[in-house]
Structure formats: structure tokens, C-alpha cells
CSV table of C-alpha atoms and ligand atoms in Angstrom, one decimal:
chain,number,residue,atom,x,y,z
W,114,UNK,CA,17.0,-9.5,-4.1
W,115,UNK,CA,14.6,-6.5,-3.7
W,116,UNK,CA,13.9,-5.3,-0.2
W,117,UNK,CA,10.3,-6.1,0.9
W,118,UNK,CA,8.1,-3.2,1.5
W,119,UNK,CA,5.8,-3.3,4.5
W,120,UNK,CA,3.3,-0.5,4.9
W,121,UNK,CA,0.9,0.0,7.8
W,122,UNK,CA,-2.4,1.7,7.2
W,123,UNK,CA,-3.8,2.8,10.5
W,124,UNK,CA,-7.1,4.1,9.1
W,125,UNK,CA,-9.1,6.1,11.7
W,126,UNK,CA,-7.1,4.7,14.7
W,127,UNK,CA,-5.9,4.9,17.4
W,128,UNK,CA,-8.0,7.2,19.7
W,129,UNK,CA,-5.2,9.3,21.2
W,130,UNK,CA,-1.9,10.7,20.2
W,131,UNK,CA,-0.1,9.0,23.1
W,132,UNK,CA,-1.2,5.6,21.8
W,133,UNK,CA,0.0,6.6,18.4
W,134,UNK,CA,3.4,7.5,19.7
W,135,UNK,CA,3.7,4.2,21.6
W,136,UNK,CA,2.9,2.2,18.5
W,137,UNK,CA,5.5,4.1,16.4
W,138,UNK,CA,8.1,3.7,19.1
W,139,UNK,CA,7.4,-0.1,19.4
W,140,UNK,CA,7.6,-0.7,15.7
W,141,UNK,CA,10.7,1.6,15.3
W,142,UNK,CA,12.7,-0.6,17.6
W,143,UNK,CA,12.4,-3.6,15.2
W,144,UNK,CA,12.4,-1.6,12.0
W,145,UNK,CA,15.8,-0.1,12.8
W,146,UNK,CA,17.4,-3.5,13.0
W,147,UNK,CA,16.2,-4.9,9.7
W,148,UNK,CA,18.2,-4.2,6.6
W,149,UNK,CA,16.0,-6.1,4.1
W,150,UNK,CA,12.7,-4.4,4.7
W,151,UNK,CA,11.4,-0.9,3.9
W,152,UNK,CA,8.9,0.1,6.5
W,153,UNK,CA,6.3,2.9,6.4
W,154,UNK,CA,3.4,3.8,8.6
W,155,UNK,CA,0.5,5.9,7.5
W,156,UNK,CA,-1.3,7.3,10.6
W,157,UNK,CA,-4.3,9.7,10.4
W,158,UNK,CA,-3.2,13.3,9.6
W,159,UNK,CA,-3.7,14.5,13.1
W,160,UNK,CA,-0.9,12.3,14.4
W,161,UNK,CA,1.4,12.8,11.4
W,162,UNK,CA,3.9,15.2,12.9
W,163,UNK,CA,4.0,13.3,16.3
W,164,UNK,CA,4.6,10.1,14.3
W,165,UNK,CA,7.4,11.7,12.4
W,166,UNK,CA,9.1,12.8,15.6
W,167,UNK,CA,8.7,9.4,17.2
W,168,UNK,CA,10.0,7.7,14.1
W,169,UNK,CA,13.1,9.9,14.0
W,170,UNK,CA,15.5,10.0,11.1
W,171,UNK,CA,16.2,6.9,9.1
W,172,UNK,CA,14.6,3.5,8.7
W,173,UNK,CA,10.9,4.1,9.6
W,174,UNK,CA,9.1,6.3,7.0
W,175,UNK,CA,5.8,8.1,7.7
W,176,UNK,CA,3.2,8.6,5.1
W,177,UNK,CA,-0.5,9.5,4.8
W,178,UNK,CA,-3.7,7.7,3.9
W,179,UNK,CA,-4.9,10.1,1.2
W,180,UNK,CA,-3.9,13.4,-0.5
W,181,UNK,CA,-5.7,16.0,-2.5
W,182,UNK,CA,-5.1,16.4,-6.2
W,183,UNK,CA,-4.1,20.1,-6.1
W,184,UNK,CA,-0.9,21.4,-4.5
W,185,UNK,CA,-2.4,24.6,-3.0
W,186,UNK,CA,-5.5,26.8,-3.0
W,187,UNK,CA,-9.0,27.2,-1.6
W,188,UNK,CA,-9.9,23.6,-0.8
W,189,UNK,CA,-11.3,23.6,2.7
W,190,UNK,CA,-10.3,20.5,4.7
W,191,UNK,CA,-7.9,19.1,2.2
W,192,UNK,CA,-4.1,18.5,2.5
W,193,UNK,CA,-1.9,18.7,-0.6
W,194,UNK,CA,0.9,16.4,-1.7
W,195,UNK,CA,3.3,19.3,-1.5
W,196,UNK,CA,2.4,19.9,2.1
W,197,UNK,CA,2.9,16.3,3.0
W,198,UNK,CA,6.3,16.3,1.3
W,199,UNK,CA,7.4,19.6,2.9
W,200,UNK,CA,6.4,18.3,6.3
W,201,UNK,CA,8.7,15.3,5.9
W,202,UNK,CA,6.2,12.6,4.6
W,203,UNK,CA,7.3,10.2,2.0
W,204,UNK,CA,4.4,7.9,1.2
W,205,UNK,CA,0.8,8.5,0.2
W,206,UNK,CA,-1.8,5.8,-0.1
W,207,UNK,CA,-4.2,6.7,-2.9
W,208,UNK,CA,-7.4,5.0,-4.0
W,209,UNK,CA,-8.0,2.8,-1.0
W,210,UNK,CA,-11.3,0.9,-1.3
W,211,UNK,CA,-12.6,2.6,1.8
W,212,UNK,CA,-12.2,6.0,0.1
W,213,UNK,CA,-13.6,4.6,-3.2
W,214,UNK,CA,-16.6,3.5,-1.1
W,215,UNK,CA,-17.0,7.1,0.1
W,216,UNK,CA,-17.4,8.2,-3.6
W,217,UNK,CA,-13.9,8.7,-4.9
W,218,UNK,CA,-14.0,8.1,-8.6
W,219,UNK,CA,-11.3,6.7,-10.9
W,220,UNK,CA,-10.8,10.2,-12.4
W,221,UNK,CA,-10.2,11.8,-9.0
W,222,UNK,CA,-7.8,8.9,-8.1
W,223,UNK,CA,-5.9,9.5,-11.4
W,224,UNK,CA,-5.4,13.1,-10.5
W,225,UNK,CA,-4.3,12.3,-7.0
W,226,UNK,CA,-1.8,9.7,-8.2
W,227,UNK,CA,-0.3,12.2,-10.6
W,228,UNK,CA,-0.2,15.0,-8.0
W,229,UNK,CA,1.4,12.8,-5.4
W,230,UNK,CA,4.1,11.6,-7.8
W,231,UNK,CA,4.8,15.1,-9.1
W,232,UNK,CA,5.2,16.4,-5.6
W,233,UNK,CA,7.9,13.7,-5.0
W,234,UNK,CA,5.9,11.3,-2.9
W,235,UNK,CA,6.0,7.6,-3.3
W,236,UNK,CA,2.4,6.8,-4.2
W,237,UNK,CA,0.8,3.5,-3.0
W,238,UNK,CA,-2.0,3.0,-5.5
W,239,UNK,CA,-4.7,0.6,-4.2
W,240,UNK,CA,-6.6,-1.5,-6.6
W,241,UNK,CA,-8.8,-4.6,-6.1
W,242,UNK,CA,-11.9,-6.3,-7.3
W,243,UNK,CA,-15.1,-6.5,-5.2
W,244,UNK,CA,-15.9,-10.1,-6.2
W,245,UNK,CA,-14.5,-12.9,-8.3
W,246,UNK,CA,-16.2,-14.7,-11.1
W,247,UNK,CA,-15.4,-17.6,-13.4
W,248,UNK,CA,-15.2,-15.6,-16.6
W,249,UNK,CA,-12.4,-13.2,-15.8
W,250,UNK,CA,-14.5,-10.1,-15.5
W,251,UNK,CA,-12.5,-9.2,-12.4
W,252,UNK,CA,-9.4,-9.2,-14.5
W,253,UNK,CA,-10.9,-6.6,-16.8
W,254,UNK,CA,-12.0,-4.6,-13.8
W,255,UNK,CA,-8.4,-4.6,-12.4
W,256,UNK,CA,-7.1,-3.6,-15.8
W,257,UNK,CA,-9.5,-0.7,-16.0
W,258,UNK,CA,-8.7,0.5,-12.4
W,259,UNK,CA,-5.0,0.3,-13.0
W,260,UNK,CA,-4.9,2.0,-16.4
W,261,UNK,CA,-7.5,4.6,-15.3
W,262,UNK,CA,-5.5,5.5,-12.2
W,263,UNK,CA,-2.3,5.9,-14.2
W,264,UNK,CA,-3.8,7.7,-17.1
W,265,UNK,CA,-2.4,11.1,-16.1
W,266,UNK,CA,1.0,9.9,-14.9
W,267,UNK,CA,4.1,10.7,-16.9
W,268,UNK,CA,6.4,7.7,-17.4
W,269,UNK,CA,9.4,9.4,-15.7
W,270,UNK,CA,7.5,9.3,-12.3
W,271,UNK,CA,6.7,5.5,-12.4
W,272,UNK,CA,9.8,4.7,-10.4
W,273,UNK,CA,8.1,6.2,-7.3
W,274,UNK,CA,4.9,4.2,-7.8
W,275,UNK,CA,3.9,1.1,-5.7
W,276,UNK,CA,0.8,-0.9,-6.5
W,277,UNK,CA,-1.1,-2.4,-3.6
W,278,UNK,CA,-3.4,-5.2,-4.8
W,279,UNK,CA,-6.1,-5.4,-2.2
W,280,UNK,CA,-9.1,-7.5,-3.2
W,281,UNK,CA,-12.0,-5.8,-1.4
W,282,UNK,CA,-13.5,-9.2,-0.4
W,283,UNK,CA,-10.4,-9.9,1.6
W,284,UNK,CA,-10.0,-6.7,3.6
W,285,UNK,CA,-10.9,-6.6,7.3
W,286,UNK,CA,-11.7,-10.3,7.5
W,287,UNK,CA,-10.1,-13.3,9.2
W,288,UNK,CA,-6.9,-15.0,8.0
W,289,UNK,CA,-8.9,-17.7,6.4
W,290,UNK,CA,-10.7,-15.2,4.2
W,291,UNK,CA,-7.5,-13.7,2.8
W,292,UNK,CA,-6.5,-14.6,-0.8
W,293,UNK,CA,-4.6,-17.9,-1.3
W,294,UNK,CA,-0.9,-17.5,-2.2
W,295,UNK,CA,-1.6,-19.2,-5.6
W,296,UNK,CA,-4.3,-16.8,-6.6
W,297,UNK,CA,-2.1,-13.9,-5.3
W,298,UNK,CA,0.7,-15.1,-7.5
W,299,UNK,CA,-1.6,-15.1,-10.6
W,300,UNK,CA,-2.7,-11.5,-9.8
W,301,UNK,CA,0.9,-10.3,-9.3
W,302,UNK,CA,1.8,-11.8,-12.7
W,303,UNK,CA,-1.3,-10.3,-14.2
W,304,UNK,CA,-0.6,-6.8,-12.8
W,305,UNK,CA,3.0,-7.0,-14.0
W,306,UNK,CA,1.8,-8.0,-17.5
W,307,UNK,CA,-0.6,-5.1,-17.7
W,308,UNK,CA,2.2,-2.7,-16.6
W,309,UNK,CA,4.7,-4.3,-19.0
W,310,UNK,CA,2.3,-4.1,-22.0
W,311,UNK,CA,1.8,-0.4,-21.3
W,312,UNK,CA,5.2,0.8,-20.3
W,313,UNK,CA,7.6,-1.9,-21.3
W,314,UNK,CA,9.0,-4.9,-19.5
W,315,UNK,CA,11.7,-3.1,-17.6
W,316,UNK,CA,9.2,-0.8,-15.9
W,317,UNK,CA,6.6,-3.5,-15.5
W,318,UNK,CA,9.1,-5.7,-13.7
W,319,UNK,CA,10.3,-3.0,-11.3
W,320,UNK,CA,7.1,-1.5,-10.0
W,321,UNK,CA,6.6,-3.2,-6.6
W,322,UNK,CA,3.3,-5.0,-6.3
W,323,UNK,CA,2.2,-5.4,-2.7
W,324,UNK,CA,-0.7,-7.5,-1.2
W,325,UNK,CA,-3.2,-6.2,1.3
W,326,UNK,CA,-6.2,-7.9,2.9
W,327,UNK,CA,-6.3,-9.7,6.3
W,328,UNK,CA,-2.5,-10.2,6.7
W,329,UNK,CA,-1.6,-11.6,10.0
W,330,UNK,CA,1.6,-13.1,11.6
W,331,UNK,CA,0.5,-16.6,10.5
W,332,UNK,CA,-0.1,-15.9,6.8
W,333,UNK,CA,2.3,-13.1,6.0
W,334,UNK,CA,5.1,-15.4,4.9
W,335,UNK,CA,3.1,-17.2,2.2
W,336,UNK,CA,2.1,-14.0,0.5
W,337,UNK,CA,5.7,-13.0,0.2
W,338,UNK,CA,7.1,-16.4,-0.8
W,339,UNK,CA,4.6,-18.4,-2.8
W,340,UNK,CA,2.4,-15.4,-3.6
W,341,UNK,CA,5.5,-13.5,-4.9
W,342,UNK,CA,4.3,-10.1,-3.5
W,343,UNK,CA,7.0,-7.5,-3.1
W,344,UNK,CA,5.5,-6.5,0.2
W,345,UNK,CA,2.4,-6.0,2.2
W,346,UNK,CA,-0.1,-3.3,3.0
W,347,UNK,CA,-1.4,-4.0,6.5
W,348,UNK,CA,-4.4,-2.5,8.3
W,349,UNK,CA,-5.4,-3.9,11.7
W,350,UNK,CA,-2.1,-5.6,12.5
W,351,UNK,CA,-0.1,-2.4,11.9
W,352,UNK,CA,-1.7,-1.0,15.1
W,353,UNK,CA,-0.2,-3.8,17.2
W,354,UNK,CA,3.6,-3.2,17.6
W,355,UNK,CA,4.4,-6.8,18.6
W,356,UNK,CA,2.5,-8.5,15.7
W,357,UNK,CA,3.6,-5.9,13.2
W,358,UNK,CA,7.2,-6.3,14.3
W,359,UNK,CA,7.0,-10.0,13.9
W,360,UNK,CA,5.7,-9.5,10.3
W,361,UNK,CA,8.6,-7.2,9.6
W,362,UNK,CA,11.0,-9.9,10.8
W,363,UNK,CA,9.3,-12.5,8.6
W,364,UNK,CA,9.7,-10.1,5.6
W,365,UNK,CA,13.3,-9.6,6.5
W,366,UNK,CA,14.0,-13.3,6.5
W,367,UNK,CA,12.0,-14.4,3.5
W,368,UNK,CA,14.1,-15.6,0.6
W,369,UNK,CA,12.6,-15.0,-2.9
H,187,PEP,C1,-6.5,-2.4,4.4
H,187,PEP,O1,-7.5,-1.8,4.7
H,187,PEP,O2,-5.7,-1.8,3.6
H,187,PEP,C2,-6.2,-3.7,5.0
H,187,PEP,C3,-5.3,-4.4,4.3
H,187,PEP,O3,-6.8,-4.0,6.1
H,187,PEP,P1,-6.7,-5.3,7.0
H,187,PEP,O4,-5.2,-5.7,7.0
H,187,PEP,O5,-7.2,-5.0,8.3
H,187,PEP,O6,-7.5,-6.4,6.3
């Protein structure tokens, strides 16, 4: 049984470094005890090194919410994958819908995925349709996003890739607006099929496919069990140590 992967995306929160440290410390207490979950938190860059210190060595990984696609140079305001890696970061979210909304194109995302993997980071590539339709147009959209983002990646790096399927219509909503486990299962199978067709069944089967979009304590289990997701990418609830820790325990206990 593969370990479940639970990743917290703090987005542009919290307001102070002391709050950030309290959240990390609260989550760490639970994460340390759970052998069947891999846990990573992605705070804003400004809290990155404090989060790393608070996490300490071991079970709780710290990552970032975005990276630039070059490793060094004259790029004001950017942070390279190599800098993240050298500073002790292990995960990088790439292609989140909130960055795509700010203008990030598929071709920039492809460069970022490649740069992150080449620098030795585990890249969490976010994909997801805006809307659903009855004719499967959303499936073609997912296919294009996935293949576009991986177009510059060499096969040898794929073992450090994670896909986060995050339907845009389900992000930042209520638990009732999240995807159903049945529809999620279909998407996990579809994403695996696209990856298998491109890279072979062995690779297709082993790339973790996570779900993100309005995950809460009361619906986390169904995404991991019936939905067959390999883990979860969690926004709001990752800022709440008690709730996030409960989700970690659920992931630790789930049998799939
Ligand atoms: C996200 O933005 O990646 C996300 C899943 O957010 P939330 O859990 O708050 O819906």
C-alpha cells in the first residue's frame, strides 16, 4: 500500500510569521506520529525558512507554491528551483489555477515543471477544468493541460512528479460543492490512462494523483477510498492545525 500524500497550500496566509510557526508546530505534532502519510506544507516564501526551522528534520516537508523557470540570473522578484532546493525545500506546486488566472500560460508551466524536476524538487503539477460538459470537452482540456505541462520533461525525472487534479469549480467552495468520489475516481483513472499511453503503464501507475478542491474533515476519507486519490492538496484547512491533523489521521488509517 502506497503512503498517502497530504500537501497543504497556504496561499497568501497567514498574516504573521508567529502564526505561521504555530501552525507548523501544531501539524508537526501529529505528522511525526503517522507512518503511512507523507506530509508537506507550502507556506508563502516569506515564511519558508521559519517554517523549515519549525518543522525540524524528518517527517514534515516544506515546499513552495511556485518557482521560476530559470535557475539563476537577472529576474527581479523571482525565486529559482535551485534556491528552494539549496535552502532545504523539497516540494514545489506548479500551475495552480490561481496562478494560471494571473496569466501563467501552459508553456511557462511546462518550463517550470522541467526546471523544478531538474533541480531535484518534487513538483506538484496542478491541472483541472473550469467547467464540466456532457460531451467530454473537459477531458480533452485535461489531456491538453497535462501533456502541455509535461512536454519539456525528460522521462527519467517523472518519478519526482505528483499530479494534483483540482477542478477549478470545486476550489474554495463548501464541502457540498466538492467533486463526488465517483467522478473523482473516473478522473484518476483518466489521468492514469493519459500518463500510461504516453509513458508506459509502469510510469502511469506510479505517478501519484492527488485531489484538491474543498477538502474538509468530513469528506477527506471518501476521496482517498472511493475516489482512489493517492493523496490530497488542501487549501483553507491546511491553515487549521486541528482540522488538518485530523485529515492526516484519516489518511493514515484509510485502507486502499
Ligand atoms: C487549492 O487552492 O489548492 C485548494 C484545494 O483550496 P481549498 O482546499 O481551500 O478548496
